[in-house]
Amino acid sequence: MIEKIWSGRSPLWLLLLPLSLLYGLISGVRRLGYRLGWSKVWKAPVPVVVVGNLTAGGNGKTPVVVWLVEQLQQRGIRPGVVSRGYGGKASQYPLLLTPQTSSLEAGDEPLLIYQRTGAPVAVAPVRSQAVQALLALETPPQIVITDDGLQHYALARDKEVVVVDGVRRFGNGWWLPAGPMRERAGRLKSVDAVIANGGQPRPGEIAMRLVPGDAVNLLTGERCPARELHDVVAMAGIGHPPRFFATLEQCGVTPVNTLALADHQALSEAQVSSFCQPDQTLLMTEKDAVKCRSFARENWWYLPVEAQLTGSQAERLMTDLLNLVR
């Protein structure tokens, strides 16, 4: 129903329009307060790059963050990552992730980034506190990437990168809750780079696609092509589950059942075990896998995906980031 409302296919969005106008007014005044100096903005002593979006829901920000971190690491740069840690609840903040940190504490996306890249990751609702925790490390990062936080104007940023769903784009274009927008599409004019995840990128946008790897067994770490798995039940707790199911089809996997969960939904052993029969194979996203590793079973697998950015604009983006550090 939300998808229908936000796409404009359901007339119910008209009933929510007054709330959207109120949302737009409040967010606009808030942003103006930071621009005019009414609200305090903290500037880090190292470059800060925000990777965010204009809409609610998953657009592929986390794979972009992983791509940026890995690209910087390959060039000899020490990046760090900060996040609000949505879906997690730590006993105290800021929280520096360690191999013992769980998704219940940090949230699924920060833990995924930490496990995939090995870069230092800090979580705090106030992102400046997370940045300060990274800077206090014995070997601090040379540049900080924030996973989300485009609208967190209390943290000054040197570059803004927006990830757009190249297929769904901006729906009916209205602010929440009548539409999917946190900020209107005109905000793209003021950012440094726009990455289109799938679909047809528009002029000036960086083309991106998510490339799946081999399926990975949660318990053993064994890898195999996803198409070799049989009797698959597919599970996805991401912003837009149909994207994952479509990826499976592209990999030659036709699930016997699909389960779309809420983004960042907490998962228990009993709950996940009930999703499939003992003789079936459960195939999930990597984001879900970080929440299930502690109680994984031998027939549970996940499908990792990597962001692939192409074209001269992607190279220009990396050059701009390197110039911030040098």
PDB file of C-alpha atoms in Angstrom, residues 2-307:
ATOM      1  CA  ILE A   2       2.847   2.413   0.846  1.00  0.00           C
ATOM      2  CA  GLU A   3       4.425   1.687  -2.527  1.00  0.00           C
ATOM      3  CA  LYS A   4       1.142   2.468  -4.281  1.00  0.00           C
ATOM      4  CA  ILE A   5       0.670   5.705  -2.333  1.00  0.00           C
ATOM      5  CA  TRP A   6       4.214   6.926  -2.880  1.00  0.00           C
ATOM      6  CA  SER A   7       4.173   6.067  -6.575  1.00  0.00           C
ATOM      7  CA  GLY A   8       0.929   8.002  -7.052  1.00  0.00           C
ATOM      8  CA  ARG A   9      -1.025   4.928  -8.135  1.00  0.00           C
ATOM      9  CA  SER A  10      -3.295   5.291  -5.105  1.00  0.00           C
ATOM     10  CA  PRO A  11      -5.228   8.551  -4.579  1.00  0.00           C
ATOM     11  CA  LEU A  12      -4.714   8.185  -0.812  1.00  0.00           C
ATOM     12  CA  TRP A  13      -1.591  10.330  -1.104  1.00  0.00           C
ATOM     13  CA  LEU A  14      -3.897  13.347  -1.484  1.00  0.00           C
ATOM     14  CA  LEU A  15      -5.250  12.756   2.038  1.00  0.00           C
ATOM     15  CA  LEU A  16      -1.715  12.857   3.421  1.00  0.00           C
ATOM     16  CA  LEU A  17      -0.709  15.995   1.537  1.00  0.00           C
ATOM     17  CA  PRO A  18      -1.299  18.399   4.483  1.00  0.00           C
ATOM     18  CA  LEU A  19       1.120  16.354   6.607  1.00  0.00           C
ATOM     19  CA  SER A  20       3.638  16.417   3.775  1.00  0.00           C
ATOM     20  CA  LEU A  21       3.443  20.190   3.541  1.00  0.00           C
ATOM     21  CA  LEU A  22       4.042  20.403   7.282  1.00  0.00           C
ATOM     22  CA  TYR A  23       7.013  18.028   6.963  1.00  0.00           C
ATOM     23  CA  GLY A  24       8.453  20.132   4.154  1.00  0.00           C
ATOM     24  CA  LEU A  25       8.007  23.347   6.135  1.00  0.00           C
ATOM     25  CA  ILE A  26       9.699  21.968   9.246  1.00  0.00           C
ATOM     26  CA  SER A  27      12.608  20.398   7.343  1.00  0.00           C
ATOM     27  CA  GLY A  28      13.070  23.558   5.273  1.00  0.00           C
ATOM     28  CA  VAL A  29      13.189  25.816   8.340  1.00  0.00           C
ATOM     29  CA  ARG A  30      15.576  23.403  10.023  1.00  0.00           C
ATOM     30  CA  ARG A  31      17.964  23.415   7.079  1.00  0.00           C
ATOM     31  CA  LEU A  32      17.745  27.194   6.814  1.00  0.00           C
ATOM     32  CA  GLY A  33      18.711  27.421  10.480  1.00  0.00           C
ATOM     33  CA  TYR A  34      21.964  25.608   9.800  1.00  0.00           C
ATOM     34  CA  ARG A  35      22.691  27.671   6.697  1.00  0.00           C
ATOM     35  CA  LEU A  36      22.177  30.973   8.548  1.00  0.00           C
ATOM     36  CA  GLY A  37      24.132  29.897  11.607  1.00  0.00           C
ATOM     37  CA  TRP A  38      21.166  29.691  13.973  1.00  0.00           C
ATOM     38  CA  SER A  39      22.033  26.041  14.690  1.00  0.00           C
ATOM     39  CA  LYS A  40      25.523  24.839  15.536  1.00  0.00           C
ATOM     40  CA  VAL A  41      27.468  22.895  12.886  1.00  0.00           C
ATOM     41  CA  TRP A  42      30.531  20.842  13.860  1.00  0.00           C
ATOM     42  CA  LYS A  43      33.455  20.721  11.428  1.00  0.00           C
ATOM     43  CA  ALA A  44      35.785  17.723  11.631  1.00  0.00           C
ATOM     44  CA  PRO A  45      39.558  18.202  11.211  1.00  0.00           C
ATOM     45  CA  VAL A  46      39.520  15.553   8.457  1.00  0.00           C
ATOM     46  CA  PRO A  47      37.415  15.451   5.275  1.00  0.00           C
ATOM     47  CA  VAL A  48      33.865  14.149   5.675  1.00  0.00           C
ATOM     48  CA  VAL A  49      31.946  12.620   2.768  1.00  0.00           C
ATOM     49  CA  VAL A  50      28.222  12.007   3.158  1.00  0.00           C
ATOM     50  CA  VAL A  51      26.579   9.174   1.231  1.00  0.00           C
ATOM     51  CA  GLY A  52      22.833   9.618   1.481  1.00  0.00           C
ATOM     52  CA  ASN A  53      19.572   9.782  -0.394  1.00  0.00           C
ATOM     53  CA  LEU A  54      16.523  11.956  -0.818  1.00  0.00           C
ATOM     54  CA  THR A  55      13.944   9.221  -0.279  1.00  0.00           C
ATOM     55  CA  ALA A  56      12.933   6.870   2.504  1.00  0.00           C
ATOM     56  CA  GLY A  57      13.863   3.246   2.015  1.00  0.00           C
ATOM     57  CA  GLY A  58      16.862   1.473   0.542  1.00  0.00           C
ATOM     58  CA  ASN A  59      18.499   2.862  -2.578  1.00  0.00           C
ATOM     59  CA  GLY A  60      21.840   1.095  -2.337  1.00  0.00           C
ATOM     60  CA  LYS A  61      23.748   3.469  -0.065  1.00  0.00           C
ATOM     61  CA  THR A  62      25.585   0.783   1.880  1.00  0.00           C
ATOM     62  CA  PRO A  63      27.116  -0.926  -1.197  1.00  0.00           C
ATOM     63  CA  VAL A  64      28.285   2.520  -2.326  1.00  0.00           C
ATOM     64  CA  VAL A  65      29.902   3.147   1.065  1.00  0.00           C
ATOM     65  CA  VAL A  66      31.657  -0.225   0.830  1.00  0.00           C
ATOM     66  CA  TRP A  67      32.824   0.593  -2.709  1.00  0.00           C
ATOM     67  CA  LEU A  68      34.211   3.975  -1.668  1.00  0.00           C
ATOM     68  CA  VAL A  69      35.993   2.511   1.357  1.00  0.00           C
ATOM     69  CA  GLU A  70      37.573  -0.284  -0.679  1.00  0.00           C
ATOM     70  CA  GLN A  71      38.609   2.085  -3.450  1.00  0.00           C
ATOM     71  CA  LEU A  72      40.304   4.384  -0.944  1.00  0.00           C
ATOM     72  CA  GLN A  73      42.001   1.461   0.801  1.00  0.00           C
ATOM     73  CA  GLN A  74      43.376   0.216  -2.510  1.00  0.00           C
ATOM     74  CA  ARG A  75      44.957   3.636  -2.990  1.00  0.00           C
ATOM     75  CA  GLY A  76      46.677   3.586   0.381  1.00  0.00           C
ATOM     76  CA  ILE A  77      44.183   5.850   2.178  1.00  0.00           C
ATOM     77  CA  ARG A  78      42.816   5.094   5.667  1.00  0.00           C
ATOM     78  CA  PRO A  79      39.036   5.677   5.613  1.00  0.00           C
ATOM     79  CA  GLY A  80      36.696   5.438   8.572  1.00  0.00           C
ATOM     80  CA  VAL A  81      32.909   5.098   8.573  1.00  0.00           C
ATOM     81  CA  VAL A  82      30.265   6.588  10.820  1.00  0.00           C
ATOM     82  CA  SER A  83      26.575   5.753  11.002  1.00  0.00           C
ATOM     83  CA  ARG A  84      23.543   6.485  13.098  1.00  0.00           C
ATOM     84  CA  GLY A  85      23.233   2.741  13.653  1.00  0.00           C
ATOM     85  CA  TYR A  86      19.556   2.494  12.813  1.00  0.00           C
ATOM     86  CA  GLY A  87      18.026  -0.700  14.208  1.00  0.00           C
ATOM     87  CA  GLY A  88      20.661  -1.114  16.907  1.00  0.00           C
ATOM     88  CA  LYS A  89      20.691  -0.098  20.554  1.00  0.00           C
ATOM     89  CA  ALA A  90      24.013   0.147  22.336  1.00  0.00           C
ATOM     90  CA  SER A  91      24.429   0.600  26.089  1.00  0.00           C
ATOM     91  CA  GLN A  92      26.409   3.766  25.407  1.00  0.00           C
ATOM     92  CA  TYR A  93      27.432   5.959  22.485  1.00  0.00           C
ATOM     93  CA  PRO A  94      29.584   6.457  20.566  1.00  0.00           C
ATOM     94  CA  LEU A  95      30.091   2.760  19.844  1.00  0.00           C
ATOM     95  CA  LEU A  96      33.278   1.597  18.136  1.00  0.00           C
ATOM     96  CA  LEU A  97      32.658  -1.710  16.394  1.00  0.00           C
ATOM     97  CA  THR A  98      34.782  -4.751  17.245  1.00  0.00           C
ATOM     98  CA  PRO A  99      34.643  -8.394  16.088  1.00  0.00           C
ATOM     99  CA  GLN A 100      32.405  -9.045  19.108  1.00  0.00           C
ATOM    100  CA  THR A 101      29.846  -6.325  18.291  1.00  0.00           C
ATOM    101  CA  SER A 102      26.388  -7.607  17.388  1.00  0.00           C
ATOM    102  CA  SER A 103      23.804  -6.144  15.047  1.00  0.00           C
ATOM    103  CA  LEU A 104      21.541  -5.633  18.081  1.00  0.00           C
ATOM    104  CA  GLU A 105      24.080  -3.098  19.317  1.00  0.00           C
ATOM    105  CA  ALA A 106      25.295  -1.478  16.103  1.00  0.00           C
ATOM    106  CA  GLY A 107      22.550  -2.095  13.554  1.00  0.00           C
ATOM    107  CA  ASP A 108      22.898  -4.312  10.509  1.00  0.00           C
ATOM    108  CA  GLU A 109      24.420  -1.890   7.977  1.00  0.00           C
ATOM    109  CA  PRO A 110      27.377  -0.662  10.105  1.00  0.00           C
ATOM    110  CA  LEU A 111      28.198  -4.263  11.026  1.00  0.00           C
ATOM    111  CA  LEU A 112      28.075  -5.305   7.363  1.00  0.00           C
ATOM    112  CA  ILE A 113      30.450  -2.481   6.411  1.00  0.00           C
ATOM    113  CA  TYR A 114      32.828  -3.371   9.245  1.00  0.00           C
ATOM    114  CA  GLN A 115      32.887  -7.069   8.405  1.00  0.00           C
ATOM    115  CA  ARG A 116      33.254  -6.493   4.667  1.00  0.00           C
ATOM    116  CA  THR A 117      35.948  -3.788   4.691  1.00  0.00           C
ATOM    117  CA  GLY A 118      37.757  -4.044   8.015  1.00  0.00           C
ATOM    118  CA  ALA A 119      37.717  -0.242   8.217  1.00  0.00           C
ATOM    119  CA  PRO A 120      37.053   1.352  11.622  1.00  0.00           C
ATOM    120  CA  VAL A 121      33.341   2.011  12.095  1.00  0.00           C
ATOM    121  CA  ALA A 122      31.713   4.119  14.807  1.00  0.00           C
ATOM    122  CA  VAL A 123      28.015   4.474  15.554  1.00  0.00           C
ATOM    123  CA  ALA A 124      26.169   7.276  17.333  1.00  0.00           C
ATOM    124  CA  PRO A 125      22.854   9.082  16.857  1.00  0.00           C
ATOM    125  CA  VAL A 126      24.910  12.307  16.994  1.00  0.00           C
ATOM    126  CA  ARG A 127      27.311  11.668  14.144  1.00  0.00           C
ATOM    127  CA  SER A 128      29.899  14.196  15.304  1.00  0.00           C
ATOM    128  CA  GLN A 129      30.420  12.010  18.378  1.00  0.00           C
ATOM    129  CA  ALA A 130      31.047   9.015  16.128  1.00  0.00           C
ATOM    130  CA  VAL A 131      33.598  10.991  14.110  1.00  0.00           C
ATOM    131  CA  GLN A 132      35.358  12.081  17.296  1.00  0.00           C
ATOM    132  CA  ALA A 133      35.558   8.451  18.433  1.00  0.00           C
ATOM    133  CA  LEU A 134      37.309   7.544  15.176  1.00  0.00           C
ATOM    134  CA  LEU A 135      39.717  10.467  15.511  1.00  0.00           C
ATOM    135  CA  ALA A 136      40.646   9.301  19.007  1.00  0.00           C
ATOM    136  CA  LEU A 137      41.971   5.987  17.665  1.00  0.00           C
ATOM    137  CA  GLU A 138      45.703   5.340  17.835  1.00  0.00           C
ATOM    138  CA  THR A 139      45.714   5.386  14.020  1.00  0.00           C
ATOM    139  CA  PRO A 140      42.867   7.725  13.066  1.00  0.00           C
ATOM    140  CA  PRO A 141      41.304   7.747   9.599  1.00  0.00           C
ATOM    141  CA  GLN A 142      42.398  10.246   6.997  1.00  0.00           C
ATOM    142  CA  ILE A 143      38.866  10.629   5.663  1.00  0.00           C
ATOM    143  CA  VAL A 144      35.430   9.796   7.080  1.00  0.00           C
ATOM    144  CA  ILE A 145      32.524   8.356   5.081  1.00  0.00           C
ATOM    145  CA  THR A 146      29.080   8.671   6.614  1.00  0.00           C
ATOM    146  CA  ASP A 147      26.531   5.980   5.796  1.00  0.00           C
ATOM    147  CA  ASP A 148      23.387   8.083   5.364  1.00  0.00           C
ATOM    148  CA  GLY A 149      23.131  11.465   7.070  1.00  0.00           C
ATOM    149  CA  LEU A 150      22.474  13.762   4.122  1.00  0.00           C
ATOM    150  CA  GLN A 151      19.862  15.532   6.247  1.00  0.00           C
ATOM    151  CA  HIS A 152      22.077  15.532   9.390  1.00  0.00           C
ATOM    152  CA  TYR A 153      23.211  19.117   8.902  1.00  0.00           C
ATOM    153  CA  ALA A 154      24.787  19.370  12.345  1.00  0.00           C
ATOM    154  CA  LEU A 155      27.828  17.661  10.811  1.00  0.00           C
ATOM    155  CA  ALA A 156      29.692  19.717   8.221  1.00  0.00           C
ATOM    156  CA  ARG A 157      30.622  17.836   5.088  1.00  0.00           C
ATOM    157  CA  ASP A 158      33.196  18.331   2.336  1.00  0.00           C
ATOM    158  CA  LYS A 159      31.389  16.265  -0.281  1.00  0.00           C
ATOM    159  CA  GLU A 160      27.816  15.035  -0.698  1.00  0.00           C
ATOM    160  CA  VAL A 161      27.016  11.903  -2.700  1.00  0.00           C
ATOM    161  CA  VAL A 162      23.375  10.981  -3.312  1.00  0.00           C
ATOM    162  CA  VAL A 163      22.278   7.486  -4.364  1.00  0.00           C
ATOM    163  CA  VAL A 164      19.089   7.326  -6.423  1.00  0.00           C
ATOM    164  CA  ASP A 165      17.021   4.276  -7.292  1.00  0.00           C
ATOM    165  CA  GLY A 166      17.349   4.486 -11.066  1.00  0.00           C
ATOM    166  CA  VAL A 167      14.119   2.561 -11.611  1.00  0.00           C
ATOM    167  CA  ARG A 168      11.743   3.962  -8.994  1.00  0.00           C
ATOM    168  CA  ARG A 169      13.342   7.422  -8.922  1.00  0.00           C
ATOM    169  CA  PHE A 170      11.223   9.734  -6.691  1.00  0.00           C
ATOM    170  CA  GLY A 171       7.707   8.326  -6.926  1.00  0.00           C
ATOM    171  CA  ASN A 172       5.104  11.098  -6.818  1.00  0.00           C
ATOM    172  CA  GLY A 173       7.797  13.555  -5.729  1.00  0.00           C
ATOM    173  CA  TRP A 174       6.160  14.639  -2.477  1.00  0.00           C
ATOM    174  CA  TRP A 175       7.595  14.818   1.029  1.00  0.00           C
ATOM    175  CA  LEU A 176       6.796  12.160   3.605  1.00  0.00           C
ATOM    176  CA  PRO A 177       4.247  10.790   4.335  1.00  0.00           C
ATOM    177  CA  ALA A 178       2.315  11.462   1.090  1.00  0.00           C
ATOM    178  CA  GLY A 179       5.438  10.630  -0.909  1.00  0.00           C
ATOM    179  CA  PRO A 180       8.861   9.085  -0.347  1.00  0.00           C
ATOM    180  CA  MET A 181      10.870  12.324  -0.236  1.00  0.00           C
ATOM    181  CA  ARG A 182      12.976  13.500   2.692  1.00  0.00           C
ATOM    182  CA  GLU A 183      13.964  16.454   0.530  1.00  0.00           C
ATOM    183  CA  ARG A 184      12.650  17.450  -2.858  1.00  0.00           C
ATOM    184  CA  ALA A 185      14.438  16.453  -6.059  1.00  0.00           C
ATOM    185  CA  GLY A 186      15.783  19.969  -6.526  1.00  0.00           C
ATOM    186  CA  ARG A 187      18.299  19.208  -3.758  1.00  0.00           C
ATOM    187  CA  LEU A 188      20.301  17.234  -6.339  1.00  0.00           C
ATOM    188  CA  LYS A 189      21.463  20.518  -7.845  1.00  0.00           C
ATOM    189  CA  SER A 190      23.559  21.249  -4.752  1.00  0.00           C
ATOM    190  CA  VAL A 191      25.247  17.861  -4.226  1.00  0.00           C
ATOM    191  CA  ASP A 192      28.630  16.822  -5.604  1.00  0.00           C
ATOM    192  CA  ALA A 193      27.688  13.507  -7.214  1.00  0.00           C
ATOM    193  CA  VAL A 194      24.516  11.554  -8.036  1.00  0.00           C
ATOM    194  CA  ILE A 195      24.716   7.781  -8.406  1.00  0.00           C
ATOM    195  CA  ALA A 196      21.867   5.989 -10.187  1.00  0.00           C
ATOM    196  CA  ASN A 197      21.418   2.439  -8.937  1.00  0.00           C
ATOM    197  CA  GLY A 198      20.018   0.546 -11.923  1.00  0.00           C
ATOM    198  CA  GLY A 199      17.722   1.893 -14.594  1.00  0.00           C
ATOM    199  CA  GLN A 200      18.881   4.502 -17.064  1.00  0.00           C
ATOM    200  CA  PRO A 201      21.094   7.197 -15.523  1.00  0.00           C
ATOM    201  CA  ARG A 202      20.268  10.755 -16.449  1.00  0.00           C
ATOM    202  CA  PRO A 203      22.864  13.196 -17.803  1.00  0.00           C
ATOM    203  CA  GLY A 204      25.531  13.860 -15.186  1.00  0.00           C
ATOM    204  CA  GLU A 205      24.643  10.829 -13.058  1.00  0.00           C
ATOM    205  CA  ILE A 206      27.072   7.992 -12.319  1.00  0.00           C
ATOM    206  CA  ALA A 207      25.812   4.613 -13.527  1.00  0.00           C
ATOM    207  CA  MET A 208      25.819   1.884 -10.901  1.00  0.00           C
ATOM    208  CA  ARG A 209      24.679  -1.687 -10.785  1.00  0.00           C
ATOM    209  CA  LEU A 210      24.780  -4.292  -8.052  1.00  0.00           C
ATOM    210  CA  VAL A 211      26.753  -7.341  -9.122  1.00  0.00           C
ATOM    211  CA  PRO A 212      26.040 -10.549  -7.163  1.00  0.00           C
ATOM    212  CA  GLY A 213      28.850 -12.867  -6.146  1.00  0.00           C
ATOM    213  CA  ASP A 214      28.730 -16.531  -5.205  1.00  0.00           C
ATOM    214  CA  ALA A 215      26.369 -17.581  -2.432  1.00  0.00           C
ATOM    215  CA  VAL A 216      28.105 -17.947   0.943  1.00  0.00           C
ATOM    216  CA  ASN A 217      27.176 -20.443   3.659  1.00  0.00           C
ATOM    217  CA  LEU A 218      26.614 -18.648   6.960  1.00  0.00           C
ATOM    218  CA  LEU A 219      27.916 -21.548   9.022  1.00  0.00           C
ATOM    219  CA  THR A 220      30.918 -22.813   7.067  1.00  0.00           C
ATOM    220  CA  GLY A 221      31.848 -19.941   4.757  1.00  0.00           C
ATOM    221  CA  GLU A 222      31.626 -22.290   1.748  1.00  0.00           C
ATOM    222  CA  ARG A 223      30.944 -20.565  -1.560  1.00  0.00           C
ATOM    223  CA  CYS A 224      29.069 -21.766  -4.619  1.00  0.00           C
ATOM    224  CA  PRO A 225      27.104 -20.271  -7.522  1.00  0.00           C
ATOM    225  CA  ALA A 226      23.601 -19.440  -6.355  1.00  0.00           C
ATOM    226  CA  ARG A 227      22.081 -21.390  -9.247  1.00  0.00           C
ATOM    227  CA  GLU A 228      23.473 -24.616  -7.746  1.00  0.00           C
ATOM    228  CA  LEU A 229      21.309 -24.255  -4.648  1.00  0.00           C
ATOM    229  CA  HIS A 230      18.048 -26.208  -4.655  1.00  0.00           C
ATOM    230  CA  ASP A 231      14.612 -25.749  -3.063  1.00  0.00           C
ATOM    231  CA  VAL A 232      15.419 -22.155  -2.228  1.00  0.00           C
ATOM    232  CA  VAL A 233      13.361 -19.976   0.061  1.00  0.00           C
ATOM    233  CA  ALA A 234      14.447 -16.361  -0.394  1.00  0.00           C
ATOM    234  CA  MET A 235      14.375 -13.884   2.492  1.00  0.00           C
ATOM    235  CA  ALA A 236      15.021 -10.142   2.266  1.00  0.00           C
ATOM    236  CA  GLY A 237      14.824  -7.539   5.004  1.00  0.00           C
ATOM    237  CA  ILE A 238      15.981  -4.512   3.001  1.00  0.00           C
ATOM    238  CA  GLY A 239      14.433  -1.261   1.841  1.00  0.00           C
ATOM    239  CA  HIS A 240      13.150  -2.742  -1.432  1.00  0.00           C
ATOM    240  CA  PRO A 241      12.985  -6.576  -1.239  1.00  0.00           C
ATOM    241  CA  PRO A 242      11.819  -7.041  -4.875  1.00  0.00           C
ATOM    242  CA  ARG A 243      15.275  -5.891  -6.000  1.00  0.00           C
ATOM    243  CA  PHE A 244      16.850  -8.874  -4.215  1.00  0.00           C
ATOM    244  CA  PHE A 245      14.326 -11.320  -5.623  1.00  0.00           C
ATOM    245  CA  ALA A 246      14.938  -9.961  -9.120  1.00  0.00           C
ATOM    246  CA  THR A 247      18.677 -10.423  -8.602  1.00  0.00           C
ATOM    247  CA  LEU A 248      18.093 -14.064  -7.716  1.00  0.00           C
ATOM    248  CA  GLU A 249      16.159 -14.560 -10.941  1.00  0.00           C
ATOM    249  CA  GLN A 250      19.101 -13.074 -12.853  1.00  0.00           C
ATOM    250  CA  CYS A 251      21.366 -15.591 -11.108  1.00  0.00           C
ATOM    251  CA  GLY A 252      19.204 -18.480 -12.305  1.00  0.00           C
ATOM    252  CA  VAL A 253      17.458 -19.003  -8.961  1.00  0.00           C
ATOM    253  CA  THR A 254      13.688 -19.428  -8.883  1.00  0.00           C
ATOM    254  CA  PRO A 255      12.664 -19.526  -5.209  1.00  0.00           C
ATOM    255  CA  VAL A 256       9.852 -21.793  -4.105  1.00  0.00           C
ATOM    256  CA  ASN A 257       8.821 -18.990  -1.762  1.00  0.00           C
ATOM    257  CA  THR A 258       9.846 -15.411  -1.029  1.00  0.00           C
ATOM    258  CA  LEU A 259       9.636 -13.545   2.239  1.00  0.00           C
ATOM    259  CA  ALA A 260       9.823  -9.751   2.266  1.00  0.00           C
ATOM    260  CA  LEU A 261      10.619  -8.371   5.707  1.00  0.00           C
ATOM    261  CA  ALA A 262      10.739  -4.838   7.029  1.00  0.00           C
ATOM    262  CA  ASP A 263      14.007  -2.981   6.594  1.00  0.00           C
ATOM    263  CA  HIS A 264      16.265  -3.409   9.681  1.00  0.00           C
ATOM    264  CA  GLN A 265      13.816  -5.920  11.169  1.00  0.00           C
ATOM    265  CA  ALA A 266      15.273  -7.777  14.154  1.00  0.00           C
ATOM    266  CA  LEU A 267      15.480 -11.534  13.619  1.00  0.00           C
ATOM    267  CA  SER A 268      15.448 -14.440  16.072  1.00  0.00           C
ATOM    268  CA  GLU A 269      16.481 -18.056  15.579  1.00  0.00           C
ATOM    269  CA  ALA A 270      12.923 -19.316  16.012  1.00  0.00           C
ATOM    270  CA  GLN A 271      11.557 -16.748  13.587  1.00  0.00           C
ATOM    271  CA  VAL A 272      14.088 -17.416  10.834  1.00  0.00           C
ATOM    272  CA  SER A 273      13.859 -21.196  11.302  1.00  0.00           C
ATOM    273  CA  SER A 274      10.109 -21.022  10.729  1.00  0.00           C
ATOM    274  CA  PHE A 275      10.608 -19.473   7.305  1.00  0.00           C
ATOM    275  CA  CYS A 276      11.674 -22.712   5.628  1.00  0.00           C
ATOM    276  CA  GLN A 277      11.451 -26.477   6.055  1.00  0.00           C
ATOM    277  CA  PRO A 278      14.529 -28.423   7.277  1.00  0.00           C
ATOM    278  CA  ASP A 279      15.128 -29.844   3.781  1.00  0.00           C
ATOM    279  CA  GLN A 280      14.883 -26.424   2.084  1.00  0.00           C
ATOM    280  CA  THR A 281      17.668 -23.906   1.482  1.00  0.00           C
ATOM    281  CA  LEU A 282      17.298 -20.444   2.972  1.00  0.00           C
ATOM    282  CA  LEU A 283      18.959 -17.744   0.876  1.00  0.00           C
ATOM    283  CA  MET A 284      19.081 -14.224   2.312  1.00  0.00           C
ATOM    284  CA  THR A 285      20.753 -10.870   1.793  1.00  0.00           C
ATOM    285  CA  GLU A 286      24.140 -10.134   3.338  1.00  0.00           C
ATOM    286  CA  LYS A 287      22.430  -7.471   5.423  1.00  0.00           C
ATOM    287  CA  ASP A 288      20.189 -10.155   6.950  1.00  0.00           C
ATOM    288  CA  ALA A 289      23.109 -12.539   7.357  1.00  0.00           C
ATOM    289  CA  VAL A 290      24.921 -10.292   9.842  1.00  0.00           C
ATOM    290  CA  LYS A 291      21.891 -10.674  12.122  1.00  0.00           C
ATOM    291  CA  CYS A 292      21.725 -14.468  11.756  1.00  0.00           C
ATOM    292  CA  ARG A 293      25.350 -15.638  12.026  1.00  0.00           C
ATOM    293  CA  SER A 294      25.210 -16.375  15.759  1.00  0.00           C
ATOM    294  CA  PHE A 295      22.428 -18.951  15.281  1.00  0.00           C
ATOM    295  CA  ALA A 296      22.965 -19.994  11.656  1.00  0.00           C
ATOM    296  CA  ARG A 297      22.154 -23.465  10.353  1.00  0.00           C
ATOM    297  CA  GLU A 298      23.989 -25.451   7.725  1.00  0.00           C
ATOM    298  CA  ASN A 299      21.416 -24.839   4.982  1.00  0.00           C
ATOM    299  CA  TRP A 300      21.412 -21.042   5.400  1.00  0.00           C
ATOM    300  CA  TRP A 301      23.182 -18.994   2.742  1.00  0.00           C
ATOM    301  CA  TYR A 302      23.484 -15.361   1.748  1.00  0.00           C
ATOM    302  CA  LEU A 303      24.148 -13.640  -1.553  1.00  0.00           C
ATOM    303  CA  PRO A 304      26.695 -10.815  -1.382  1.00  0.00           C
ATOM    304  CA  VAL A 305      26.467  -7.995  -3.908  1.00  0.00           C
ATOM    305  CA  GLU A 306      29.035  -5.414  -4.898  1.00  0.00           C
ATOM    306  CA  ALA A 307      28.468  -1.960  -6.307  1.00  0.00           C
TER     307      ALA A 307
END
